[in-house]
mmCIF file of C-alpha atoms in Angstrom:
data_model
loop_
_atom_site.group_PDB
_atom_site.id
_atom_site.type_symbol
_atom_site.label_atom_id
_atom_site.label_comp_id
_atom_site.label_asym_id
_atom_site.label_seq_id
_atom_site.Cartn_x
_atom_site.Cartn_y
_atom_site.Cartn_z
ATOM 1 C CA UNK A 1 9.914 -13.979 12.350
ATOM 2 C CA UNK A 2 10.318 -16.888 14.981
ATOM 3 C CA UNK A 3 10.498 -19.487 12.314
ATOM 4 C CA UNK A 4 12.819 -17.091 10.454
ATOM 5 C CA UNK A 5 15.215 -16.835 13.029
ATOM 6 C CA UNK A 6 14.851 -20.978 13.467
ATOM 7 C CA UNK A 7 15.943 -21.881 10.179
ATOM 8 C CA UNK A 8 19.023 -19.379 10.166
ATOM 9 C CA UNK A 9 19.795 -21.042 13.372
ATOM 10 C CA UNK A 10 19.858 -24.739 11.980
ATOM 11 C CA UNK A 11 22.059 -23.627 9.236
ATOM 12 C CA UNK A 12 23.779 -21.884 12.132
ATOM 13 C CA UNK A 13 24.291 -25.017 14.718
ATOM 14 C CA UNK A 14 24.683 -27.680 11.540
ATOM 15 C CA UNK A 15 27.265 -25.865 10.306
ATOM 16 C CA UNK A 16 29.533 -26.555 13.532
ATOM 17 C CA UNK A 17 28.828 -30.321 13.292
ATOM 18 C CA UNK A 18 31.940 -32.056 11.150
ATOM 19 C CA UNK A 19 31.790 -35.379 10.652
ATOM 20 C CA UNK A 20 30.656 -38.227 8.094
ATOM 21 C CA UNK A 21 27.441 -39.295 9.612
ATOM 22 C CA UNK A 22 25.769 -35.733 9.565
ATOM 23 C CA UNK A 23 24.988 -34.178 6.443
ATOM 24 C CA UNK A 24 26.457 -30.928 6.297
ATOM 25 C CA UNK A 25 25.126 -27.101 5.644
ATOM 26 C CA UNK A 26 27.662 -24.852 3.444
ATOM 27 C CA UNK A 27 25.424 -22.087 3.450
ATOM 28 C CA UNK A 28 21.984 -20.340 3.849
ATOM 29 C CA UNK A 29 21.217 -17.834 1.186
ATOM 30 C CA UNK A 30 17.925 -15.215 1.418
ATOM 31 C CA UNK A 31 16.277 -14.516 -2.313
ATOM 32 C CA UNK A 32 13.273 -13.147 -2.796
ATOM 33 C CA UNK A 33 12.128 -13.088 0.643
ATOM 34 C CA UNK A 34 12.720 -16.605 0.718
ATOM 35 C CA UNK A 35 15.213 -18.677 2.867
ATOM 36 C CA UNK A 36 17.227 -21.552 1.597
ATOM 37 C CA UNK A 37 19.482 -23.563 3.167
ATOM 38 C CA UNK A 38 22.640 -25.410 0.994
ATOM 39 C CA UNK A 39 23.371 -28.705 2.037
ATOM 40 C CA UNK A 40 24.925 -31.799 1.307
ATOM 41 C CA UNK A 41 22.940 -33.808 -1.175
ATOM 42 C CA UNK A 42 23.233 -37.692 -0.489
ATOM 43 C CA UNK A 43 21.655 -39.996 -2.851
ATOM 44 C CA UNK A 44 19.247 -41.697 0.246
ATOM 45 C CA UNK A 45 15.930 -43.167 1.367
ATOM 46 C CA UNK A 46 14.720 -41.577 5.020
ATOM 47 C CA UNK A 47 14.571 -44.664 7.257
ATOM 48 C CA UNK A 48 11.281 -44.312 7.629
ATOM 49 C CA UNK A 49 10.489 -45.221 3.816
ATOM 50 C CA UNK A 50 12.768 -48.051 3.986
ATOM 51 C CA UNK A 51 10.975 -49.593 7.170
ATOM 52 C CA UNK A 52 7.360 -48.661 5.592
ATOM 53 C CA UNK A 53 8.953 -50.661 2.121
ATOM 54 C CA UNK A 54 10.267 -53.480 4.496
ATOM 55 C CA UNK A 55 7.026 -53.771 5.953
ATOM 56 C CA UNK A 56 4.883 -53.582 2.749
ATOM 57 C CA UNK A 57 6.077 -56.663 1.637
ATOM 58 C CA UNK A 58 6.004 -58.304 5.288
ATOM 59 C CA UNK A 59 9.249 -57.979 6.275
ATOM 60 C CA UNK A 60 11.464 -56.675 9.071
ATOM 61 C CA UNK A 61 15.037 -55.316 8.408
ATOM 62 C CA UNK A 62 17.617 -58.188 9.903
ATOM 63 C CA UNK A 63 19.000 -57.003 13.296
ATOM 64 C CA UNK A 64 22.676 -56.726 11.965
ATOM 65 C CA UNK A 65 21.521 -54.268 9.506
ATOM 66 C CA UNK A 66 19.414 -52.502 12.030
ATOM 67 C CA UNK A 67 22.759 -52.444 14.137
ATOM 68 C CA UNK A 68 24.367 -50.681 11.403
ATOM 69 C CA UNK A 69 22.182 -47.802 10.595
ATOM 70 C CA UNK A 70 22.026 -46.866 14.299
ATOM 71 C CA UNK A 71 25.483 -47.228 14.610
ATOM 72 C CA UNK A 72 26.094 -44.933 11.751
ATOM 73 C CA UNK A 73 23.565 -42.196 13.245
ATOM 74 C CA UNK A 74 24.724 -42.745 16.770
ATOM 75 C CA UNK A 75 27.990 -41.802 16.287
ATOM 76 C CA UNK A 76 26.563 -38.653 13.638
ATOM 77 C CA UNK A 77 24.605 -37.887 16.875
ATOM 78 C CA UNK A 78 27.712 -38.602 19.847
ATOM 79 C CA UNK A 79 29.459 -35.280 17.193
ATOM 80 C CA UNK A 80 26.407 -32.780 17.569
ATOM 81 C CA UNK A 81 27.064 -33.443 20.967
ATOM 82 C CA UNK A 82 29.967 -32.993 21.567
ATOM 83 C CA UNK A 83 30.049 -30.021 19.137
ATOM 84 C CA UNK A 84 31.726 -26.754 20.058
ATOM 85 C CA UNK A 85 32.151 -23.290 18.465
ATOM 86 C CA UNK A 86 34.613 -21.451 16.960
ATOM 87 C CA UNK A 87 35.992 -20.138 20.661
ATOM 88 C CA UNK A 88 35.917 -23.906 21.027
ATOM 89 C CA UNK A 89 32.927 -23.850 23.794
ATOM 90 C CA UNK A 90 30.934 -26.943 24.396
ATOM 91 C CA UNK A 91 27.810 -25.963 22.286
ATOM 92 C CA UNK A 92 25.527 -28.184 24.393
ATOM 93 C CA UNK A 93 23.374 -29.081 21.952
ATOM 94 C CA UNK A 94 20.207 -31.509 21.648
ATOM 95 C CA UNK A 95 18.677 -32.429 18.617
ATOM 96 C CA UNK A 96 15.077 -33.048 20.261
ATOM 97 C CA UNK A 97 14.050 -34.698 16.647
ATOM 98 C CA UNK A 98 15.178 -37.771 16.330
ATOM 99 C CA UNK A 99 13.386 -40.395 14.525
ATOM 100 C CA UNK A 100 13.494 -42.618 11.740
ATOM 101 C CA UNK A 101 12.308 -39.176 9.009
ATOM 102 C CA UNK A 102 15.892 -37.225 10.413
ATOM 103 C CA UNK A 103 17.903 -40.438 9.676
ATOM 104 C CA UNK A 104 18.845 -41.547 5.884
ATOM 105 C CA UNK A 105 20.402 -44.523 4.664
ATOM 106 C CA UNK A 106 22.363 -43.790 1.607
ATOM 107 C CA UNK A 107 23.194 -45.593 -1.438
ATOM 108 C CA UNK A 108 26.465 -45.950 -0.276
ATOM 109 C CA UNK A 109 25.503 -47.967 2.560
ATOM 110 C CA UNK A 110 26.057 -44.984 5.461
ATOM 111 C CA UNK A 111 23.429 -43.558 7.220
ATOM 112 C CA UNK A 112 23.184 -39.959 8.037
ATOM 113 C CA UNK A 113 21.659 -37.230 10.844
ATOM 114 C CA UNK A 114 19.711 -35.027 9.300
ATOM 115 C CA UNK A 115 17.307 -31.745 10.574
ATOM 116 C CA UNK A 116 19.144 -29.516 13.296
ATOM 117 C CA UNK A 117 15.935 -27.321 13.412
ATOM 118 C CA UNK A 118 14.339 -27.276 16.731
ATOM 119 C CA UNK A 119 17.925 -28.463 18.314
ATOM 120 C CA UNK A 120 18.475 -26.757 21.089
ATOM 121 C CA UNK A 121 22.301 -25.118 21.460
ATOM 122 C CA UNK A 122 23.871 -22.383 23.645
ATOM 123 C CA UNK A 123 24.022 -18.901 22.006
ATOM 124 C CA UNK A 124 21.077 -19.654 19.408
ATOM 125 C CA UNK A 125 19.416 -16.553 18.588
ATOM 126 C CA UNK A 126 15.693 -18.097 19.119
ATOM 127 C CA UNK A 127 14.603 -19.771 22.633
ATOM 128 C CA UNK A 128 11.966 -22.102 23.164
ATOM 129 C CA UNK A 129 8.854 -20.852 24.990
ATOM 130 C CA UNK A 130 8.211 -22.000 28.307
ATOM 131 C CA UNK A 131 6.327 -25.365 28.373
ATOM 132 C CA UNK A 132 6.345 -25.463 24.262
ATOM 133 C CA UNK A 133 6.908 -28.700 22.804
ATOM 134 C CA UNK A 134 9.240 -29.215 19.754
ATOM 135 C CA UNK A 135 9.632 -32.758 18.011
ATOM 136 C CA UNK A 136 7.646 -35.203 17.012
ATOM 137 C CA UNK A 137 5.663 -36.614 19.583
ATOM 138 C CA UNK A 138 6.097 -40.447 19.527
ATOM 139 C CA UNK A 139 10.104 -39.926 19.991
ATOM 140 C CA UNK A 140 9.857 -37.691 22.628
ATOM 141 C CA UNK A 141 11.574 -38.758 26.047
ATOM 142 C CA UNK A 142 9.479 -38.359 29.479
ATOM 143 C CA UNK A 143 11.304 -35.762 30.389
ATOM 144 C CA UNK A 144 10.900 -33.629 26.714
ATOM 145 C CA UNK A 145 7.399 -34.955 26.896
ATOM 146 C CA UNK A 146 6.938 -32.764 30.530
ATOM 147 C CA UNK A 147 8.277 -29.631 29.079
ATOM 148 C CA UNK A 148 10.870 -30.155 31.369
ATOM 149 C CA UNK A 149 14.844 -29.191 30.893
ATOM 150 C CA UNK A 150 16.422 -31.851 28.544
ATOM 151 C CA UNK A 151 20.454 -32.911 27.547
ATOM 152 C CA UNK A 152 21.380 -35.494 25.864
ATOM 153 C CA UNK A 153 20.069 -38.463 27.253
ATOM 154 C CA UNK A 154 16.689 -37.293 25.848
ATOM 155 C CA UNK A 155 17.747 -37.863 22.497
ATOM 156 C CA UNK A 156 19.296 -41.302 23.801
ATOM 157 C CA UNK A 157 15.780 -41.909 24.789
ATOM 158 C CA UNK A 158 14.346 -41.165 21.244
ATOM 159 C CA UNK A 159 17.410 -43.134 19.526
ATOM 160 C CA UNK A 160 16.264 -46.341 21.709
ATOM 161 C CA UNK A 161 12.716 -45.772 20.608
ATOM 162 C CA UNK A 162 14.082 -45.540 16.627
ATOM 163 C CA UNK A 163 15.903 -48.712 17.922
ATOM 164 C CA UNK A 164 12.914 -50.674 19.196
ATOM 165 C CA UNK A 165 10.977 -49.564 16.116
ATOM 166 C CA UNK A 166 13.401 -50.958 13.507
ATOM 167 C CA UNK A 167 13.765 -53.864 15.028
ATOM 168 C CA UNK A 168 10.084 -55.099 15.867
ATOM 169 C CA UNK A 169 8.616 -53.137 12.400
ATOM 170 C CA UNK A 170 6.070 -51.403 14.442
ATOM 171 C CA UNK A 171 5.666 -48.174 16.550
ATOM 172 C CA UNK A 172 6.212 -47.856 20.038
ATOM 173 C CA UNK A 173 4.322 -45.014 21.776
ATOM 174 C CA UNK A 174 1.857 -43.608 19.021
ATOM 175 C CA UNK A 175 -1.799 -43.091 20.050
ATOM 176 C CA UNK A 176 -5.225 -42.089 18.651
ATOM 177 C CA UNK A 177 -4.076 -38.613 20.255
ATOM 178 C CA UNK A 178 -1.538 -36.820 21.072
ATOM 179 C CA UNK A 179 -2.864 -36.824 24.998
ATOM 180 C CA UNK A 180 -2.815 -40.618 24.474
ATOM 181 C CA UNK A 181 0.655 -40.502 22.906
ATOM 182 C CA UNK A 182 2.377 -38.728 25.721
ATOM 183 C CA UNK A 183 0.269 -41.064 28.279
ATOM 184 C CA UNK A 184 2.346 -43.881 26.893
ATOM 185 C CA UNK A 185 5.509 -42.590 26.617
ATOM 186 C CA UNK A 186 5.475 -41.651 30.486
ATOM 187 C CA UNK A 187 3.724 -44.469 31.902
ATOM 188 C CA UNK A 188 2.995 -47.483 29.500
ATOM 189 C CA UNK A 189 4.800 -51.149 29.783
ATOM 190 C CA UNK A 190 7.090 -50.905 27.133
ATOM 191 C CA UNK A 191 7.602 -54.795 26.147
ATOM 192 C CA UNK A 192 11.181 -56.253 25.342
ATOM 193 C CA UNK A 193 11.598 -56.528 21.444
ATOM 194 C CA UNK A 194 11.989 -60.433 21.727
ATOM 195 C CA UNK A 195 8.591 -60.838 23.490
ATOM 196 C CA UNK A 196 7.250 -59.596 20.215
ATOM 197 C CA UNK A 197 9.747 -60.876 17.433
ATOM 198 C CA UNK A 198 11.261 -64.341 19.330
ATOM 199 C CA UNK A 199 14.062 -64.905 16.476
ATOM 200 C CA UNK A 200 15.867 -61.390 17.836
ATOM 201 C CA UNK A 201 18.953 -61.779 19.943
ATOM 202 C CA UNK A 202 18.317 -61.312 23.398
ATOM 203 C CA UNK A 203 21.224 -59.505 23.774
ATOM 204 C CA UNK A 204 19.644 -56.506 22.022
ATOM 205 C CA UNK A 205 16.472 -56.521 24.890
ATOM 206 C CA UNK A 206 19.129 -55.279 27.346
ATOM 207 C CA UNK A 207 20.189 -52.397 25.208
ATOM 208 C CA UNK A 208 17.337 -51.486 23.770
ATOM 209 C CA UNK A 209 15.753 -51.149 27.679
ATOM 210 C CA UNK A 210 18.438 -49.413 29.048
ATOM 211 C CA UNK A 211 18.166 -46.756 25.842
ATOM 212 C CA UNK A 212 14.583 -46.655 26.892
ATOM 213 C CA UNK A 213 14.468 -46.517 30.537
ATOM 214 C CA UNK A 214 12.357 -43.358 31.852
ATOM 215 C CA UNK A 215 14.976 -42.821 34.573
ATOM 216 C CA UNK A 216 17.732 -40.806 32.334
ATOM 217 C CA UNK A 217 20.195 -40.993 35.502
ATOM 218 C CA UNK A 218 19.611 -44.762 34.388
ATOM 219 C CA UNK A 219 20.113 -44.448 30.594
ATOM 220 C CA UNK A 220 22.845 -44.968 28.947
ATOM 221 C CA UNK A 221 24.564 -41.582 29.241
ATOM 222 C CA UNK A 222 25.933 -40.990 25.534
ATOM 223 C CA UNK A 223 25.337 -42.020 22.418
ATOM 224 C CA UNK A 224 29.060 -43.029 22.262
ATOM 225 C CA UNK A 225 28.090 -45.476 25.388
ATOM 226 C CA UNK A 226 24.917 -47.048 23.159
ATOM 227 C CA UNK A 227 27.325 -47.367 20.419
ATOM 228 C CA UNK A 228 29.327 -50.123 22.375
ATOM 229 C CA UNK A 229 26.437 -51.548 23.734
ATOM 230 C CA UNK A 230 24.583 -52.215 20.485
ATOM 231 C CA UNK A 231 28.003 -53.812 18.643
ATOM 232 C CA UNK A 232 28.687 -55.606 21.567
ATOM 233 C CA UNK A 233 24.738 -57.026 21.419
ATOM 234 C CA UNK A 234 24.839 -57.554 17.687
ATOM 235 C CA UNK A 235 27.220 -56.866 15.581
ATOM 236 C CA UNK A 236 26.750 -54.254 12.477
ATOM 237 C CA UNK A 237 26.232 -55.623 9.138
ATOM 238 C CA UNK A 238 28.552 -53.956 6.529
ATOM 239 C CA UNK A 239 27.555 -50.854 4.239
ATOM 240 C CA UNK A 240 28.040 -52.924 1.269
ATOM 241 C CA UNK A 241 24.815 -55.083 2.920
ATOM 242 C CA UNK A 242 22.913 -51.497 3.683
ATOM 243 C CA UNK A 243 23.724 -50.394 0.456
ATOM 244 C CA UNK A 244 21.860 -54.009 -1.145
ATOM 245 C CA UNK A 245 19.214 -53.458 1.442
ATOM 246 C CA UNK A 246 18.107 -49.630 0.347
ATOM 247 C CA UNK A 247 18.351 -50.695 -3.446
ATOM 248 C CA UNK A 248 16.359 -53.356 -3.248
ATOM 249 C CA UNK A 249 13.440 -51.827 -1.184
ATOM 250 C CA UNK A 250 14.323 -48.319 -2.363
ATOM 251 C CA UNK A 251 15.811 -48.526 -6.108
ATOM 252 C CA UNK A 252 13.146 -47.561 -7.854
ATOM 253 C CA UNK A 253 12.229 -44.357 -5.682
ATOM 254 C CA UNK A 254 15.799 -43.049 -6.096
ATOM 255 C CA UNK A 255 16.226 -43.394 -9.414
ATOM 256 C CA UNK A 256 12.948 -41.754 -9.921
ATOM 257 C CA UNK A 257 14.546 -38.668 -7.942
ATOM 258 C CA UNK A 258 17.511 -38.976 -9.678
ATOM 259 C CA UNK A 259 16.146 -38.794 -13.132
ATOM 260 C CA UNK A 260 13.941 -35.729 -11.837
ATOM 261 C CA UNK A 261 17.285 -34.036 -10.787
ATOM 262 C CA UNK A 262 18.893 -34.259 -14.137
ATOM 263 C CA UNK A 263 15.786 -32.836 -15.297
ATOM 264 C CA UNK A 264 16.394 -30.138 -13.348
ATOM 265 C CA UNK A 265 19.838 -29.536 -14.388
ATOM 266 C CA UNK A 266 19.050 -29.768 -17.639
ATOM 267 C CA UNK A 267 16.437 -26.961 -17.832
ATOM 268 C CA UNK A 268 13.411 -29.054 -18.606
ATOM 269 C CA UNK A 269 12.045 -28.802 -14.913
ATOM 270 C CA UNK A 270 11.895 -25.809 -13.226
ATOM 271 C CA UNK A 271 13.255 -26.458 -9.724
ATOM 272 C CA UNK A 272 11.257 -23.931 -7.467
ATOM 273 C CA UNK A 273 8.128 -24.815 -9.155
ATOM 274 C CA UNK A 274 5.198 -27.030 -7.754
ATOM 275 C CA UNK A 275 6.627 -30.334 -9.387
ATOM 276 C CA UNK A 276 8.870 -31.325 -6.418
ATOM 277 C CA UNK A 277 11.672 -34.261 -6.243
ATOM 278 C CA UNK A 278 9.869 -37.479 -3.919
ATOM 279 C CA UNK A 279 12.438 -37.632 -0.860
ATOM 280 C CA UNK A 280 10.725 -41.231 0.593
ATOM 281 C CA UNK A 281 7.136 -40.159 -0.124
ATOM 282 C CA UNK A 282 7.553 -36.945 0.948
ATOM 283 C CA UNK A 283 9.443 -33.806 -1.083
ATOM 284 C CA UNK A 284 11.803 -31.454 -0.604
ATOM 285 C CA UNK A 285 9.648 -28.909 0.571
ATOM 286 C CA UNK A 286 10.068 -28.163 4.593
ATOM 287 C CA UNK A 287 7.574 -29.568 6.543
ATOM 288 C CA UNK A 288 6.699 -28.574 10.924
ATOM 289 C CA UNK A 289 5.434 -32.470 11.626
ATOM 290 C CA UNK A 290 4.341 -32.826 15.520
ATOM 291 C CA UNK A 291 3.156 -36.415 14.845
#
């Protein structure tokens, strides 16, 4: 019933989030003893296939494109935010998951927020339990990672640690355990990207610190503020350059989903059965990841 209650509430909170860089929910719909939630479909790759498709081939995304998809998802995130509801109160939410799985870079270029389902909001119907954790682990900010209360400047903290991941092509905080994980997130040296890739622009070590810094009275305080701070550091490559970026790394894996799809429309694949559409190596099936 908990998780029941959860996934109304996503459809719930997303739905009171308008704006571009957050894909939208238009309904939830209950057959069969099953819950479903309508969304927005966007023709994307999660960023964490493109990075793992960058990588495979030994490369690192360039910083201006970097720039762009965070700038894209920041300002998705700055809305959920700064949200309200239909009595236009502040809605105070967090989205406690973000990471480079909740963002996707479409075809078009624009990147998107993606996954209100452990958010925390006023006036949701389920609560988190005292000293539960919910999120994935590695993007978790000190404070998230302590159970304690968290706002927005946790998921500033997680955005920086998407941030530092693009940019440097490997993770930041992951351990062999999830002890070991939290350990580093609280306590370990966290080294400036251009101490590990020298070609970045130094500019972006100041950001991408200040996103990062376990003091969140220290942080940057919005996403709106990290927003200016990463244009001013480097500015955004185009969509048009996104867009050539997810095609060529991506292409193939799209158009593989796409062709399912028509299938699907067509009749020839039944879309509830176990042959699911490949959404960046995973599938459309729902998933509870804590890694």
């Amino acid at each position: 019933r908990e998780f029941y209650d959860m996934f109304r509430d996503e459809a719930r909170v997303a739905a009171m989030i308008h704006h571009p860089n957050v894909v939208s929910v238009t309904d939830v719909i209950e057959a069969d003893g099953e819950l479903f939630l309508v969304m927005e479909y966007i023709e994307s790759a999660a960023l964490s296939s493109l990075m793992s498709a960058v990588v495979e081939v030994e490369q690192r995304l360039t910083p201006a494109i970097v720039s762009r998809i965070l700038v894209d998802a920041l300002s998705g995130l700055h809305a959920a935010h700064e949200a309200v509801d239909m009595r236009g109160r502040r809605l105070e939410l967090v989205h406690r998951d973000v990471s480079p799985q909740n963002l996707i870079v479409g075809i078009d270029g624009t990147s998107r927020l993606i996954d209100f389902g452990v958010a925390k909001a006023r006036h949701r119907l389920t609560e988190t339990r005292s000293g539960s954790l919910k999120g994935k682990l590695g993007y978790m900010s000190p404070e998230q990672a302590h159970a304690h209360d968290v706002d927005r400047r946790a998921d500033v903290f997680a955005s920086g640690v998407v941030l530092w991941e693009a940019l440097v092509a490997r993770r930041l905080f992951r351990g062999e355990t999830e002890v070991e994980t939290i350990r580093r997130i609280v306590e370990a040296p966290v080294e400036a990207p251009s101490v590990i890739v020298p070609s970045l622009p130094r500019a972006l070590d100041a950001v991408v610190m200040k996103a990062l810094d376990r003091d969140r009275e220290k942080r940057f305080q919005t996403a709106a503020e990290l927003v200016e701070a990463l244009e001013a550091a480097c500015p955004p490559a185009t969509a048009r350059d996104v867009a050539a970026v997810v095609k060529a790394y991506c292409g193939e894996r799209i158009e593989a989903r796409r062709a399912t799809l028509e299938a699907m429309l067509d009749g020839r694949v039944d879309a509830l059965s176990s042959s699911r559409i490949p959404i960046g190596g995973a599938d459309l099936s729902r998933t509870v990841d804590a890694s």
